Short mmCIF file of C-alpha atoms in Angstrom, two decimals:
data_model
loop_
_atom_site.label_atom_id
_atom_site.label_comp_id
_atom_site.label_asym_id
_atom_site.label_seq_id
_atom_site.Cartn_x
_atom_site.Cartn_y
_atom_site.Cartn_z
CA MET A 796 37.13 -66.86 -45.13
CA GLY A 797 37.65 -63.45 -46.68
CA ARG A 798 40.72 -62.94 -44.48
CA LYS A 799 42.27 -66.36 -45.14
CA VAL A 800 41.92 -66.78 -48.91
CA HIS A 801 43.45 -64.49 -51.54
CA PRO A 802 40.54 -62.49 -53.04
CA TYR A 803 41.75 -63.11 -56.60
CA GLY A 804 42.30 -66.85 -56.16
CA PHE A 805 38.95 -67.10 -54.36
CA ARG A 806 37.20 -65.92 -57.56
CA LEU A 807 39.55 -67.54 -60.09
CA GLY A 808 37.58 -69.24 -62.88
CA ILE A 809 34.32 -67.71 -61.65
CA ILE A 810 34.61 -64.01 -62.45
CA LYS A 811 38.41 -63.67 -62.67
CA PRO A 812 40.60 -64.97 -65.54
CA TRP A 813 44.02 -66.57 -65.24
CA ARG A 814 46.91 -64.10 -65.44
CA ALA A 815 49.00 -66.68 -67.28
CA ARG A 816 47.52 -68.52 -70.26
CA TRP A 817 49.37 -71.77 -70.94
CA PHE A 818 49.18 -75.45 -70.11
CA ALA A 819 51.87 -77.95 -69.13
CA GLU A 820 52.22 -81.21 -67.23
CA GLY A 821 54.79 -82.82 -64.99
CA ARG A 822 58.25 -81.33 -64.69
CA LEU A 823 57.63 -78.86 -67.53
CA TYR A 824 54.93 -77.15 -65.48
CA GLY A 825 57.39 -76.33 -62.70
CA GLU A 826 59.98 -75.03 -65.17
CA LEU A 827 57.49 -72.74 -66.93
CA LEU A 828 56.12 -71.51 -63.61
CA GLN A 829 59.64 -70.54 -62.48
CA GLU A 830 60.16 -68.82 -65.81
CA ASP A 831 56.94 -66.82 -65.33
CA LEU A 832 58.14 -65.70 -61.89
CA LYS A 833 61.48 -64.58 -63.34
CA VAL A 834 59.70 -62.62 -66.09
CA ARG A 835 57.46 -60.84 -63.60
CA ASP A 836 60.39 -60.13 -61.28
CA LEU A 837 62.47 -58.66 -64.13
CA ILE A 838 59.61 -56.40 -65.22
CA ASP A 839 59.05 -55.20 -61.64
CA ARG A 840 62.74 -54.43 -61.14
CA THR A 841 63.12 -52.74 -64.53
CA VAL A 842 59.94 -50.68 -64.95
CA GLY A 843 58.15 -51.19 -61.64
CA HIS A 844 58.19 -47.42 -61.03
CA ALA A 845 55.82 -46.93 -64.00
CA GLY A 846 52.73 -47.90 -61.99
CA ILE A 847 52.18 -51.46 -63.19
CA GLY A 848 48.71 -52.79 -62.45
CA GLU A 849 48.85 -56.24 -64.02
CA ILE A 850 51.12 -58.50 -66.08
CA MET A 851 49.49 -61.05 -68.37
CA ILE A 852 51.57 -63.89 -69.85
CA GLU A 853 50.51 -65.99 -72.83
CA ARG A 854 52.62 -68.82 -74.28
CA PHE A 855 52.90 -70.22 -77.78
CA PRO A 856 55.45 -72.68 -79.21
CA ARG A 857 58.83 -70.92 -78.84
CA GLN A 858 57.09 -67.58 -78.25
CA LEU A 859 56.06 -65.59 -75.21
CA ASN A 860 53.50 -62.77 -75.24
CA VAL A 861 53.70 -60.37 -72.29
CA THR A 862 51.03 -57.70 -71.79
CA ILE A 863 51.83 -54.98 -69.26
CA HIS A 864 48.93 -52.90 -67.92
CA THR A 865 50.34 -49.62 -66.62
CA ALA A 866 49.28 -46.13 -65.64
CA LYS A 867 52.36 -44.58 -67.33
CA PRO A 868 52.87 -46.29 -70.70
CA GLY A 869 55.26 -43.59 -71.87
CA ILE A 870 57.86 -44.61 -69.28
CA ILE A 871 57.82 -48.26 -70.38
CA ILE A 872 57.76 -47.49 -74.11
CA GLY A 873 60.40 -44.76 -73.95
CA ARG A 874 61.48 -42.45 -76.74
CA LYS A 875 60.66 -44.06 -80.08
CA GLY A 876 60.14 -47.38 -78.30
CA ALA A 877 63.72 -47.67 -77.06
CA SER A 878 62.86 -48.70 -73.50
CA VAL A 879 60.34 -51.38 -74.43
CA GLU A 880 62.76 -52.78 -77.02
CA LEU A 881 65.49 -53.02 -74.38
CA LEU A 882 63.05 -54.78 -72.05
CA ARG A 883 62.09 -57.20 -74.81
CA LYS A 884 65.75 -58.07 -75.46
CA GLU A 885 66.36 -58.72 -71.75
CA LEU A 886 63.32 -60.99 -71.57
CA THR A 887 64.46 -62.83 -74.69
CA GLU A 888 67.90 -63.42 -73.18
CA ARG A 889 66.39 -64.56 -69.88
CA THR A 890 63.89 -67.01 -71.40
CA GLY A 891 65.64 -68.04 -74.61
CA LYS A 892 62.41 -67.54 -76.55
CA ALA A 893 60.97 -64.92 -78.86
CA VAL A 894 59.18 -62.38 -76.67
CA LYS A 895 56.47 -59.93 -77.71
CA VAL A 896 55.74 -57.08 -75.30
CA ASP A 897 52.46 -55.12 -75.42
CA VAL A 898 51.77 -52.09 -73.25
CA VAL A 899 48.19 -51.24 -72.28
CA GLU A 900 47.28 -48.01 -70.51
CA ILE A 901 45.14 -48.12 -67.36
CA THR A 902 42.53 -45.41 -67.77
CA SER A 903 41.63 -45.17 -64.07
CA PRO A 904 44.74 -45.81 -61.93
CA GLU A 905 42.97 -44.51 -58.79
CA THR A 906 40.81 -47.67 -58.76
CA SER A 907 43.60 -50.18 -59.47
CA ALA A 908 44.60 -51.98 -56.25
CA PRO A 909 48.27 -52.56 -57.24
CA ILE A 910 48.78 -48.91 -58.14
CA VAL A 911 46.96 -47.72 -55.02
CA ALA A 912 49.06 -50.02 -52.80
CA GLN A 913 52.31 -48.90 -54.45
CA SER A 914 51.30 -45.26 -54.05
CA MET A 915 50.52 -45.82 -50.38
CA ALA A 916 53.90 -47.47 -49.82
CA GLN A 917 55.71 -44.58 -51.51
CA GLN A 918 53.88 -42.03 -49.35
CA LEU A 919 54.82 -43.92 -46.18
CA GLU A 920 58.46 -44.00 -47.30
CA ARG A 921 58.30 -40.20 -47.71
CA ARG A 922 57.16 -40.03 -44.05
CA ILE A 923 53.65 -38.80 -44.85
CA SER A 924 51.15 -39.50 -42.07
CA HIS A 925 49.59 -42.91 -42.67
CA LYS A 926 46.13 -41.77 -41.59
CA ARG A 927 46.18 -38.81 -43.93
CA ALA A 928 47.53 -40.91 -46.82
CA MET A 929 44.92 -43.64 -46.33
CA LYS A 930 41.99 -41.22 -46.15
CA GLN A 931 43.08 -39.21 -49.19
CA THR A 932 43.80 -42.33 -51.24
CA ALA A 933 40.44 -43.89 -50.35
CA PHE A 934 38.61 -40.66 -51.16
CA ARG A 935 40.26 -40.44 -54.59
CA ALA A 936 39.31 -44.04 -55.37
CA ILE A 937 35.65 -43.46 -54.47
CA ARG A 938 35.61 -40.24 -56.47
CA ALA A 939 37.12 -42.11 -59.47
CA GLY A 940 34.24 -44.61 -59.52
CA ALA A 941 35.09 -47.41 -57.09
CA GLN A 942 32.09 -48.65 -55.12
CA GLY A 943 34.21 -49.44 -52.08
CA ILE A 944 37.78 -49.54 -50.85
CA LYS A 945 39.59 -50.88 -47.81
CA ILE A 946 43.18 -49.95 -46.96
CA MET A 947 45.08 -51.63 -44.13
CA CYS A 948 48.57 -50.70 -42.89
CA SER A 949 50.53 -52.81 -40.39
CA GLY A 950 53.87 -52.16 -38.71
CA ARG A 951 55.55 -49.48 -36.64
CA LEU A 952 53.17 -46.77 -37.80
CA GLY A 953 54.39 -43.28 -36.98
CA GLY A 954 57.56 -44.72 -35.45
CA SER A 955 55.76 -46.32 -32.51
CA GLU A 956 57.66 -48.81 -30.37
CA MET A 957 55.13 -51.60 -30.93
CA SER A 958 53.70 -52.59 -34.29
CA ARG A 959 49.99 -52.02 -34.80
CA THR A 960 47.36 -52.13 -37.51
CA ASP A 961 45.25 -49.28 -38.81
CA LYS A 962 42.62 -49.36 -41.56
CA VAL A 963 40.23 -47.16 -43.51
CA ILE A 964 37.05 -48.40 -45.18
CA MET A 965 34.86 -46.36 -47.55
CA GLY A 966 31.83 -47.80 -49.31
CA ARG A 967 31.11 -51.54 -49.46
CA VAL A 968 33.78 -54.27 -49.67
CA PRO A 969 31.95 -57.68 -49.67
CA ARG A 970 35.01 -59.93 -49.53
CA GLN A 971 33.08 -63.21 -49.25
CA THR A 972 30.72 -62.62 -52.18
CA LEU A 973 31.95 -64.58 -55.20
CA ARG A 974 30.21 -62.35 -57.74
CA ALA A 975 31.82 -59.25 -56.22
CA ASP A 976 34.59 -57.89 -58.45
CA ILE A 977 37.32 -57.15 -55.88
CA ASP A 978 40.83 -56.10 -56.82
CA PHE A 979 43.51 -56.86 -54.21
CA HIS A 980 47.20 -56.18 -53.78
CA ILE A 981 49.93 -56.19 -51.12
CA ALA A 982 52.87 -53.77 -51.00
CA GLU A 983 55.66 -53.02 -48.53
CA ALA A 984 57.09 -49.67 -47.48
CA LEU A 985 60.76 -49.67 -46.42
CA THR A 986 60.96 -46.98 -43.71
CA THR A 987 63.65 -46.09 -41.18
CA TYR A 988 61.55 -47.83 -38.51
CA GLY A 989 61.25 -51.06 -40.50
CA ARG A 990 58.87 -52.55 -43.02
CA ILE A 991 55.24 -51.44 -43.12
CA GLY A 992 52.79 -53.73 -44.90
CA VAL A 993 50.01 -52.26 -47.03
CA LYS A 994 46.93 -54.22 -48.15
CA VAL A 995 44.34 -52.76 -50.51
CA TRP A 996 40.91 -54.08 -51.50
CA VAL A 997 38.98 -52.23 -54.23
CA TYR A 998 35.36 -53.16 -54.95
CA HIS A 999 34.20 -52.48 -58.54
CA GLY A 1000 30.66 -53.85 -58.27
CA GLU A 1001 28.97 -57.20 -58.91
CA VAL A 1002 29.51 -59.35 -62.00
CA LEU A 1003 26.20 -61.08 -62.76
CA PRO A 1004 25.85 -64.12 -65.06
CA GLY A 1005 25.95 -63.13 -68.72
CA GLU A 1006 27.38 -59.67 -68.14
CA GLU A 1007 31.06 -60.50 -68.67
CA PRO A 1008 32.94 -63.56 -69.99
CA LEU A 1009 34.29 -65.93 -67.36
CA MET A 1010 37.65 -66.23 -69.08
CA ALA A 1011 39.88 -63.67 -70.71
CA THR A 1012 39.31 -63.03 -74.42
CA GLU A 1013 41.79 -62.13 -77.11
CA ALA A 1014 40.90 -58.45 -76.62
CA ASP A 1015 42.28 -58.61 -73.07
CA PHE A 1016 45.77 -59.25 -74.44
CA LYS A 1017 45.85 -56.58 -77.14
CA SER A 1018 46.59 -52.90 -76.71
#
């Protein structure tokens, strides 16, 4: 089951909170969902190079709160907040609602699956050996405090004629354990040989009952 179900959705509501906090019914639900996708796509296209780990969306009447977790907050904020203000205006024009943008710094980017996957994809695009990149990236994650990491690359690795899959595992990655806090992300590297898919699992340890809240709290959405 660990290979067929998304690791985040598998633990949603158990040890993982929703990344979008709002409720709607009927046709309105579909409209707001499409709006969320447009917001995330705009942020990825605009400041995706800043090492974004997570985007949290919270809705209020005629207001939208967007919290961006990033490894490089200075790039998103810009000089005297110019970049984040421009991003806020674009989101306001796209959604037609008042938008508040908060930027939260990720203290340990080496253990964030989205940032690790994006870094792996960038290294493959620079024609760095996939084996070397996977081993070095996994070693840095373990050294930064992760209890386990698994990196899998699929495609025409090294320019081979046939696509293949290679992986590196360090530590423990219990993908079927519900109490296991596993971060997961997928990225793609656009190389001259074609697309190479990158999957990253990062194991942060077990979340036992009473240790952490099941849902996100207000502190999770404030910088």
